[in-house]
PDB file of C-alpha atoms in Angstrom:
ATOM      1  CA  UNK A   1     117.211  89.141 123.451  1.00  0.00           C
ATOM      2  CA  UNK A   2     119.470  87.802 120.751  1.00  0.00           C
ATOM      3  CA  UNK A   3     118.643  86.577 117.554  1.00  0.00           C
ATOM      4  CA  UNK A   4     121.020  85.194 114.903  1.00  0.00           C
ATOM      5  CA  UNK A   5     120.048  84.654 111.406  1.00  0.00           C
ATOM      6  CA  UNK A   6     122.128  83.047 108.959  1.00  0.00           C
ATOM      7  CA  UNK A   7     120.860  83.973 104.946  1.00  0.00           C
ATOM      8  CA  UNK A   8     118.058  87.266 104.079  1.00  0.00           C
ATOM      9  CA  UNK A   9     115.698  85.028 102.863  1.00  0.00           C
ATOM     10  CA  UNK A  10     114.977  84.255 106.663  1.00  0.00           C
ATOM     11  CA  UNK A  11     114.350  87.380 107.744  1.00  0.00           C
ATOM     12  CA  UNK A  12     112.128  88.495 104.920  1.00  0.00           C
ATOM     13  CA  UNK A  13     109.171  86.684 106.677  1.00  0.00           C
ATOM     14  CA  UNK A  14     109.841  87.898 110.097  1.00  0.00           C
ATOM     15  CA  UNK A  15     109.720  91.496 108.895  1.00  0.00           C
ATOM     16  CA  UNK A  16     106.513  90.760 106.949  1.00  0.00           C
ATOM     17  CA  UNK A  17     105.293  89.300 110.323  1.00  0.00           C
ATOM     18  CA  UNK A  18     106.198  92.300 111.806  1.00  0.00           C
ATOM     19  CA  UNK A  19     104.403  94.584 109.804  1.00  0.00           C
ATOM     20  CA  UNK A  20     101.384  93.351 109.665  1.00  0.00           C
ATOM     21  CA  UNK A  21     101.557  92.925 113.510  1.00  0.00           C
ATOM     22  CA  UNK A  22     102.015  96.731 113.981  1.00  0.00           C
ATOM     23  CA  UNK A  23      99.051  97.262 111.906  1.00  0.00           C
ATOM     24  CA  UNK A  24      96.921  94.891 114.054  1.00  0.00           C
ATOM     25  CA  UNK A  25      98.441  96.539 116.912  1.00  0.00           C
ATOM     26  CA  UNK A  26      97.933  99.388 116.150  1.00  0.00           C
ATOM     27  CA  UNK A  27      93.641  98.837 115.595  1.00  0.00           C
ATOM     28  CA  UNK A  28      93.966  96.911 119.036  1.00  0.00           C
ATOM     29  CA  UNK A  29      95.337  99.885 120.987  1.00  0.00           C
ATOM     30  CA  UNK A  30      93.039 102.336 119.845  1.00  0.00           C
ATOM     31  CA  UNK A  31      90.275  99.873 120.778  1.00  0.00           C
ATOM     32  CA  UNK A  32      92.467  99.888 124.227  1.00  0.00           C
ATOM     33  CA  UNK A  33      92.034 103.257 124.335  1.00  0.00           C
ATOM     34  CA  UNK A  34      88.448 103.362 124.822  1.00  0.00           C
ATOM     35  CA  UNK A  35      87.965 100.372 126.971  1.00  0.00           C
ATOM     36  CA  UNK A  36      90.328 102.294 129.422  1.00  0.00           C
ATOM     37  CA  UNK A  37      88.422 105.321 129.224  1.00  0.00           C
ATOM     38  CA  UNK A  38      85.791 103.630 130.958  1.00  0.00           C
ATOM     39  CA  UNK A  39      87.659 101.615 133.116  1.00  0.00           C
ATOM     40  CA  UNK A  40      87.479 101.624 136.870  1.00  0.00           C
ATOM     41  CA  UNK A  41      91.211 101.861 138.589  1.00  0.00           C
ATOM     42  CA  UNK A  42      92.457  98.722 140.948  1.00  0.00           C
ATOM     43  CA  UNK A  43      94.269 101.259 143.269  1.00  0.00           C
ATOM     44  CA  UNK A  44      96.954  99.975 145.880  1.00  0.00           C
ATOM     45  CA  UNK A  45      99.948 102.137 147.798  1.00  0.00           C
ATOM     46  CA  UNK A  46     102.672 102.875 145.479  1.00  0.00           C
ATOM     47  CA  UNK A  47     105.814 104.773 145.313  1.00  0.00           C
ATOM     48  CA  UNK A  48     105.306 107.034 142.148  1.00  0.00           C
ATOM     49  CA  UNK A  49     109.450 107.787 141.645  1.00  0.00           C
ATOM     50  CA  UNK A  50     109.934 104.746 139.383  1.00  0.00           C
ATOM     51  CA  UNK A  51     106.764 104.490 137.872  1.00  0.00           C
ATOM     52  CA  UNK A  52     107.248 108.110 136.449  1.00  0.00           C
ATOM     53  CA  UNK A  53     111.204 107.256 135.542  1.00  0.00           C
ATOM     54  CA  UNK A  54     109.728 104.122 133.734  1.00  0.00           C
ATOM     55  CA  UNK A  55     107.310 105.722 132.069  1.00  0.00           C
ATOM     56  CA  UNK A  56     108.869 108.385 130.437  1.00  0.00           C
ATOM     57  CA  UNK A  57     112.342 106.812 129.736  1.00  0.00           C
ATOM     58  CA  UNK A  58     110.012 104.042 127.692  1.00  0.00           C
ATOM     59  CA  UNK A  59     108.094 106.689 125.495  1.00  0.00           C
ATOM     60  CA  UNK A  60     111.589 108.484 124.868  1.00  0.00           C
ATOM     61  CA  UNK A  61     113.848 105.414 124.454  1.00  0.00           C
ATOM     62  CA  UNK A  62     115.355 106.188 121.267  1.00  0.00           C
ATOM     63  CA  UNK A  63     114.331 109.791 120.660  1.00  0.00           C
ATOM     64  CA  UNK A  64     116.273 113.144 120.723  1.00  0.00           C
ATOM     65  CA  UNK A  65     114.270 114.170 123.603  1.00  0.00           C
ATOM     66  CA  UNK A  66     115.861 114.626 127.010  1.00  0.00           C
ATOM     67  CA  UNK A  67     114.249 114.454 130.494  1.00  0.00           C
ATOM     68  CA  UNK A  68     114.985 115.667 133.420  1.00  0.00           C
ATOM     69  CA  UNK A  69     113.898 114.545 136.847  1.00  0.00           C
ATOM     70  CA  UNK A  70     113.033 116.868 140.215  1.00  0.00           C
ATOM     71  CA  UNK A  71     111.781 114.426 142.519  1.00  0.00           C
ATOM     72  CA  UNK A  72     112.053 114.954 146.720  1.00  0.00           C
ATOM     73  CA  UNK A  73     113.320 112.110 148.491  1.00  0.00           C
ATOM     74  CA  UNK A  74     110.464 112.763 150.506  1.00  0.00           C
ATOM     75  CA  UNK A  75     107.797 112.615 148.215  1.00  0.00           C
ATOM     76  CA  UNK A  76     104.286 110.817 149.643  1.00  0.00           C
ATOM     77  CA  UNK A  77     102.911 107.823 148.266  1.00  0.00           C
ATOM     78  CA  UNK A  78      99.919 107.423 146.398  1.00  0.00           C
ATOM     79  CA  UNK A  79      96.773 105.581 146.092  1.00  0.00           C
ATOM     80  CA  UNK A  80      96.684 104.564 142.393  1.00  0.00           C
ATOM     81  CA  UNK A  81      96.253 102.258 139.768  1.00  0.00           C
ATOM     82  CA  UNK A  82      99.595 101.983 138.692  1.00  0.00           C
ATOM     83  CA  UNK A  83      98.969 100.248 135.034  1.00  0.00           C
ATOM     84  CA  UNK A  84      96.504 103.675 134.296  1.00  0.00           C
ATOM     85  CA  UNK A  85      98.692 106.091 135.691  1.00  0.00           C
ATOM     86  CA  UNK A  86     101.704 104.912 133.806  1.00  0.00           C
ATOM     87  CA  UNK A  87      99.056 105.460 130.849  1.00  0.00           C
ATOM     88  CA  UNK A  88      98.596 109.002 131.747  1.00  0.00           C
ATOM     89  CA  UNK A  89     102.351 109.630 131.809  1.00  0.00           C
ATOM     90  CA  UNK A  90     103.087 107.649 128.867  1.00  0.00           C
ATOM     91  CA  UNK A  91     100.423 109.868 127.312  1.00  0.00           C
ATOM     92  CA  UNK A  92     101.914 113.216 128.023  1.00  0.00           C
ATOM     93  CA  UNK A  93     105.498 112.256 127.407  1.00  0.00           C
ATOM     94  CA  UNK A  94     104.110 110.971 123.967  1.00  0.00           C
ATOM     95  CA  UNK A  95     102.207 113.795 122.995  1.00  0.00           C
ATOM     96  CA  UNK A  96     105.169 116.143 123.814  1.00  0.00           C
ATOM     97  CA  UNK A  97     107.436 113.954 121.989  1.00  0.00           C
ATOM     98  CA  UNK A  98     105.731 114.609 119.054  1.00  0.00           C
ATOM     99  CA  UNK A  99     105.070 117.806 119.851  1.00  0.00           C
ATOM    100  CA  UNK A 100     109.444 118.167 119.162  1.00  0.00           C
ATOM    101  CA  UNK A 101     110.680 116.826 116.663  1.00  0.00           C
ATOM    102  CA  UNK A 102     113.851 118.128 116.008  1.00  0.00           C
ATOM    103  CA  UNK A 103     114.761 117.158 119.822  1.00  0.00           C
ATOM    104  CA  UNK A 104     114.044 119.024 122.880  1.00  0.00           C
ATOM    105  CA  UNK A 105     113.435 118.399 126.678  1.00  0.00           C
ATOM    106  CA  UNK A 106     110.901 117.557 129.081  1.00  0.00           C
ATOM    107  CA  UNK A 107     111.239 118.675 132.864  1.00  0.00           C
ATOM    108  CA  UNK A 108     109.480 116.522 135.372  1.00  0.00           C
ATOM    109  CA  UNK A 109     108.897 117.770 138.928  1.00  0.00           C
ATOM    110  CA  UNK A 110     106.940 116.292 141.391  1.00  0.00           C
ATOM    111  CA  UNK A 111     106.029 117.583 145.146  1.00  0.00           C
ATOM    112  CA  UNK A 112     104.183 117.650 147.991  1.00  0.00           C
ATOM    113  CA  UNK A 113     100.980 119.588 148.038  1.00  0.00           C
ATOM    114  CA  UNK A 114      98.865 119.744 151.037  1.00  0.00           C
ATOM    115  CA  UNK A 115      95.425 121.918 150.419  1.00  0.00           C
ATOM    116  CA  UNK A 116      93.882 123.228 153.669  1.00  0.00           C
ATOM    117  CA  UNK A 117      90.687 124.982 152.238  1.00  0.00           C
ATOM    118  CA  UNK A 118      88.435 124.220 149.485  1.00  0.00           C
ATOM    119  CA  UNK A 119      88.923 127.472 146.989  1.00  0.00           C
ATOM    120  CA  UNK A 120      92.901 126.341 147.128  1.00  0.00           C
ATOM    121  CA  UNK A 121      92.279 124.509 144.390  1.00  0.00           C
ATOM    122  CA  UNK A 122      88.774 124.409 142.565  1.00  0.00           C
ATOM    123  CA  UNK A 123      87.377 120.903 141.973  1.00  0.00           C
ATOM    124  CA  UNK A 124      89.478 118.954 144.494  1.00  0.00           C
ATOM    125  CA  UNK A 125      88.558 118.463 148.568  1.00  0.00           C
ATOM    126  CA  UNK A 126      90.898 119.802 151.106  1.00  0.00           C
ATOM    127  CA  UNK A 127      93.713 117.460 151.836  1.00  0.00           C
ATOM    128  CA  UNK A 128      97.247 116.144 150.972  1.00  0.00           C
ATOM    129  CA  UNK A 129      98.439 115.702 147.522  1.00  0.00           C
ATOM    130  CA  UNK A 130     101.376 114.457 145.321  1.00  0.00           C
ATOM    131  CA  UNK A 131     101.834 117.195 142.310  1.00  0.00           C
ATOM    132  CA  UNK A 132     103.697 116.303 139.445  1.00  0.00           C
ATOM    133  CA  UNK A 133     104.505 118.952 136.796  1.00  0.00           C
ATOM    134  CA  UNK A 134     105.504 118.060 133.177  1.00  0.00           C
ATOM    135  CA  UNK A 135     107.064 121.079 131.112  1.00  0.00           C
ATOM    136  CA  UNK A 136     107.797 120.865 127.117  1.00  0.00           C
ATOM    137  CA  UNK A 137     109.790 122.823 125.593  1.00  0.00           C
ATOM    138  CA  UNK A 138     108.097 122.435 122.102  1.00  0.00           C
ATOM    139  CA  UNK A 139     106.059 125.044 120.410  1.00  0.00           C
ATOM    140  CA  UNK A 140     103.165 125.188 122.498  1.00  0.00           C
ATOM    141  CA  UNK A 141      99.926 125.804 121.476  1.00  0.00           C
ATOM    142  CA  UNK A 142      96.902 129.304 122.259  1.00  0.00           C
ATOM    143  CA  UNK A 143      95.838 128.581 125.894  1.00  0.00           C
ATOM    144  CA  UNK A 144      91.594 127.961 123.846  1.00  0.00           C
ATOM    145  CA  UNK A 145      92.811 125.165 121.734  1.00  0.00           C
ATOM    146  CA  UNK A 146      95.508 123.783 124.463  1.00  0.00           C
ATOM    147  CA  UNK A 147      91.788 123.703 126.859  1.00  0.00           C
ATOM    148  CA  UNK A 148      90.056 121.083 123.969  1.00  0.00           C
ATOM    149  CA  UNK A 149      92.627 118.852 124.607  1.00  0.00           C
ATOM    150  CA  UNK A 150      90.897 116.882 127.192  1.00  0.00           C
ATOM    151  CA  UNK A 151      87.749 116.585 124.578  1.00  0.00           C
ATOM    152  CA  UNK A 152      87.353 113.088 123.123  1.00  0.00           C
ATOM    153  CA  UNK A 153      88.605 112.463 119.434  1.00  0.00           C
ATOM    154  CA  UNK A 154      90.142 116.252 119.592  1.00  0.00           C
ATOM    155  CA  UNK A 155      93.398 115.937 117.754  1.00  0.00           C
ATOM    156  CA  UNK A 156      95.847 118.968 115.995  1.00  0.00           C
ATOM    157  CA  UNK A 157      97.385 116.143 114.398  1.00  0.00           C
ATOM    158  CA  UNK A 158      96.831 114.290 110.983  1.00  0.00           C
ATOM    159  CA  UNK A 159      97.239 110.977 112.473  1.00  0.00           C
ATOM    160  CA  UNK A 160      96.169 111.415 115.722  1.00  0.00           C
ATOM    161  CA  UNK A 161      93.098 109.766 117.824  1.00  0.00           C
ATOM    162  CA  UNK A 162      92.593 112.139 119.380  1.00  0.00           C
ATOM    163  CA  UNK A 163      91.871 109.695 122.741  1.00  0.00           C
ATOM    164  CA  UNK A 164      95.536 109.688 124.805  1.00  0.00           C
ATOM    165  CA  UNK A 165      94.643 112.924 126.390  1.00  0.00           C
ATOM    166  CA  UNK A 166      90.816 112.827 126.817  1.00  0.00           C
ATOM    167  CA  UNK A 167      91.810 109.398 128.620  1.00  0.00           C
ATOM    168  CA  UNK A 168      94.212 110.998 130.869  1.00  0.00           C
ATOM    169  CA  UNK A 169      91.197 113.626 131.975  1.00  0.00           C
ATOM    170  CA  UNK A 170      89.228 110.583 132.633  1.00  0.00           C
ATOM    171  CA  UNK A 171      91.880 108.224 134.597  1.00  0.00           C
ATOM    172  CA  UNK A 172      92.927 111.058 136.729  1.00  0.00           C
ATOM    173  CA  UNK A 173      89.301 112.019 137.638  1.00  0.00           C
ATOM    174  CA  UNK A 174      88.411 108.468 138.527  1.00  0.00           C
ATOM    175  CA  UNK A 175      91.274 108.606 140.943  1.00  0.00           C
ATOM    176  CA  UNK A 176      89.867 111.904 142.500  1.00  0.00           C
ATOM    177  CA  UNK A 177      92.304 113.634 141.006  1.00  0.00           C
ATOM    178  CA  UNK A 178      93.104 116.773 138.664  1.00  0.00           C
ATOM    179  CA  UNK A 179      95.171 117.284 135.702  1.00  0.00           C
ATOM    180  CA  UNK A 180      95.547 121.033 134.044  1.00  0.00           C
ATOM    181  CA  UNK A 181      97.332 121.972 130.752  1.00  0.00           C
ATOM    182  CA  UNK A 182      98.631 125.563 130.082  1.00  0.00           C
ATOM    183  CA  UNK A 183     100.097 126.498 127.086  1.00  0.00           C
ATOM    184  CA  UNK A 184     101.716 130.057 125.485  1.00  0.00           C
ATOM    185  CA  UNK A 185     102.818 129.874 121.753  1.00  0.00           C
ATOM    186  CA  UNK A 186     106.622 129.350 121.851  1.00  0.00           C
ATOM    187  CA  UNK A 187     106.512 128.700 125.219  1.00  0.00           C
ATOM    188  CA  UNK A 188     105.651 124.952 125.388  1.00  0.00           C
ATOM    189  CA  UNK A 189     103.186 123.365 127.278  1.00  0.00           C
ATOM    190  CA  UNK A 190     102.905 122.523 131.190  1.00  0.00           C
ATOM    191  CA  UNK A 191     100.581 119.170 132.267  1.00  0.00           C
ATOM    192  CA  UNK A 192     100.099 119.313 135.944  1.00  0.00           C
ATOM    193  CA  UNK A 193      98.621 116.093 137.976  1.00  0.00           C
ATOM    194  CA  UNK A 194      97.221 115.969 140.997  1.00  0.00           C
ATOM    195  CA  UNK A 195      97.152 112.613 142.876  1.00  0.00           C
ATOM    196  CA  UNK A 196      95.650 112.020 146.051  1.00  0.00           C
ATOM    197  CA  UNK A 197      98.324 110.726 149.130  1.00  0.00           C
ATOM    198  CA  UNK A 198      97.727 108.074 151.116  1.00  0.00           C
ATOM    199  CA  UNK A 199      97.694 109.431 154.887  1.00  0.00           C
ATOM    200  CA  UNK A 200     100.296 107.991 157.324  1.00  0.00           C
ATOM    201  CA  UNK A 201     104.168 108.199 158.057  1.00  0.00           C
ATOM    202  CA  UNK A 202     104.849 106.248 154.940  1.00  0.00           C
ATOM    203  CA  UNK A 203     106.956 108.231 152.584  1.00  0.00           C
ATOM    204  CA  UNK A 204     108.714 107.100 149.091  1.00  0.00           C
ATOM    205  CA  UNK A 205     111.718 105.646 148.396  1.00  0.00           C
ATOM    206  CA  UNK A 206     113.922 105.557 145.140  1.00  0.00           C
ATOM    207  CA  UNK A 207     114.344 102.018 145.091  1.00  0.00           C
ATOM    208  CA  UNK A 208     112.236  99.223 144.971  1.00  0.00           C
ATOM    209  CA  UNK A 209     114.334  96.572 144.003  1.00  0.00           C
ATOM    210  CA  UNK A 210     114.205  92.871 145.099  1.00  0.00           C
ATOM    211  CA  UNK A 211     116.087  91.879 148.320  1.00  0.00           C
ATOM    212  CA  UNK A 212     119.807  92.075 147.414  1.00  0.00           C
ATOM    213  CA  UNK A 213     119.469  93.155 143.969  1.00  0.00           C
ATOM    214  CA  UNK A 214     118.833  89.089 143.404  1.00  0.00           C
ATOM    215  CA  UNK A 215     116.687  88.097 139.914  1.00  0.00           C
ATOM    216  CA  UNK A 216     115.244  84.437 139.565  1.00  0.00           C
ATOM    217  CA  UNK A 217     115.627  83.381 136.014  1.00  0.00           C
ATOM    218  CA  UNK A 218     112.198  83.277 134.814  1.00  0.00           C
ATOM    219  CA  UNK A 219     110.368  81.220 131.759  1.00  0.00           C
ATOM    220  CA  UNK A 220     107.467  83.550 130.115  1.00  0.00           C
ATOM    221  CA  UNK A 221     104.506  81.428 128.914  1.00  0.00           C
ATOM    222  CA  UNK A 222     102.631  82.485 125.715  1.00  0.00           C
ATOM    223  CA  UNK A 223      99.276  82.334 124.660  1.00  0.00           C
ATOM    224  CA  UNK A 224      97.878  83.946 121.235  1.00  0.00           C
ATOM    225  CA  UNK A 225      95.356  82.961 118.778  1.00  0.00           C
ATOM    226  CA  UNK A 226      97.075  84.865 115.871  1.00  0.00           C
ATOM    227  CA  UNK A 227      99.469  82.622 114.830  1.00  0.00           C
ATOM    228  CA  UNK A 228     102.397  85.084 113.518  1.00  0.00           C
ATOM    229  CA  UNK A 229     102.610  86.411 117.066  1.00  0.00           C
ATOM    230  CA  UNK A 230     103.231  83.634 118.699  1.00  0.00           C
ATOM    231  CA  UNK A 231     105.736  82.752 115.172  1.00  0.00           C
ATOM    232  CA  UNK A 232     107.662  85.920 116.380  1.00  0.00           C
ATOM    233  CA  UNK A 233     107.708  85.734 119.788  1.00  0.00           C
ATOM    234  CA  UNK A 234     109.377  82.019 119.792  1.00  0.00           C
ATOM    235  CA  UNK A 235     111.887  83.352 117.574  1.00  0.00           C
ATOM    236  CA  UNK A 236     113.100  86.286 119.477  1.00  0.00           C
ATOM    237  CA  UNK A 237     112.280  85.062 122.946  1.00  0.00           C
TER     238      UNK A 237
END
C-alpha cells in the first residue's frame, strides 16, 4: 500500500485515528484472548512449514530478533486449526521477543515423533506426532516460575495479561496435544509442541502456492461500525 499526502495538516487526523484505534484494539484483543481460550478448534489437514514461517516472521517483522528454521522435508501433516495454532506460535515468538530486547535469536525445529508406549510421553496416547521445538536465547527464567506460565492472568511483566500463554496450554490441549516449557537462568527458555499427525502417506511440502505462482487481483470489501476504521482503511487501502 501507498499513500501520498500532500500538506501535515492531513496527516494529523490520520495519526489521531490511529491512536485511538490501537487503544480500542488493544481492549478488543484481550477480550479475543479469552473468547479463544474457550474456543473449540475447526481442524482440517495442513502442512505446518508455512504456517510456522508465517507466524514467526510476522511477530518479528521489524525486530532485532533472528530466527532460524530446522524443518525436514519430510515432516507429517497435521490435524489442526490453523487460525489457533498460528496463535500459539505467534504467542511464543512474542513472549520471547520480549523476553530480548537488545536482539537475540530464536531456533525453530520441528520433527517427527512417533510414541509406541504410553509412559513415552506422560499425558499423550501412543501414536505419531509432529514436534516442534522453540529455543530463546534470552535470559530465561527458575524452572518453578517458568512452570506458572501456563496459569491464567500469570504475568512477570508490568504490562502483561498474562493470557497468551495460558491460551496456548489450552489450544494445544483441545487439539490433543502437549506443550512443555523449560527454562535455566541465562540459559533461555525451550517451548516444545506436540501436535497430533494425520495417519496416511501424505507428507508436507514447502510450498503451497497457487498453480503457477498466478495471483487474481482481488477487491477487499469492508464492513465496520466504528467509523474511523473504516476512515483509515479507505485511505490506505
Amino acid at each position: 500500500m501507498y499513500l501520498k499526502i500532500h500538506g501535515v495538516h492531513l496527516v494529523l487526523p490520520l495519526l489521531d485515528d490511529a491512536l485511538k484505534a490501537s487503544v480500542q484494539a488493544e481492549k478488543l484483543t484481550k477480550q479475543l484472548f479469552t473468547f479463544a481460550k474457550g474456543s473449540e478448534p475447526i481442524k482440517e489437514t495442513a502442512s505446518l512449514v508455512r504456517l510456522i514461517r508465517d507466524s514467526a516472521g510476522f511477530v518479528l517483522h521489524g525486530s532485532s530478533v533472528s530466527c532460524s528454521y530446522e524443518i525436514p522435508e519430510d515432516l507429517w501433516l497435521a490435524k489442526v486449526d490453523k487460525g489457533q495454532i498460528s496463535q500459539v506460535i505467534q504467542n511464543i515468538i512474542l513472549n520471547a521477543r520480549q523476553a530480548m530486547h537488545e536482539g537475540g535469536k530464536i531456533r525453530i525445529r520441528c520433527s517427527n515423533i512417533d510414541y509406541t508406549s504410553p509412559e513415552a510421553l506422560p499425558g499423550l496416547c501412543p501414536g505419531k506426532f509432529v514436534k516442534i521445538d522453540i529455543r530463546d536465547t534470552g535470559a530465561g527464567i527458575s524452572q518453578d516460575i517458568a512452570d506458572k506460565n501456563f496459569d491464567p492472568f500469570f504475568t512477570t511483566r508490568e504490562n502483561g495479561s498474562g493470557l497468551g500463554l495460558g491460551i496456548c496450554h489450552s489450544i494445544i490441549s483441545k487439539h490433543d496435544g502437549r506443550i512443555n516449557v523449560e527454562s535455566t537462568p541465562g540459559e533461555g527458555m525451550v517451548f516444545t509442541l506436540y501436535l497430533p499427525a494425520c495417519t496416511g502417506t501424505d507428507r508436507q511440502t514447502r510450498g503451497e502456492e497457487p498453480e503457477n505462482g498466478l495471483y487474481r487481483p482481488a477487491r477487499i470489501l469492508m464492513m465496520d461500525d466504528e467509523e474511523l476504521f473504516k476512515k483509515s482503511g479507505a485511505v490506505t487501502a
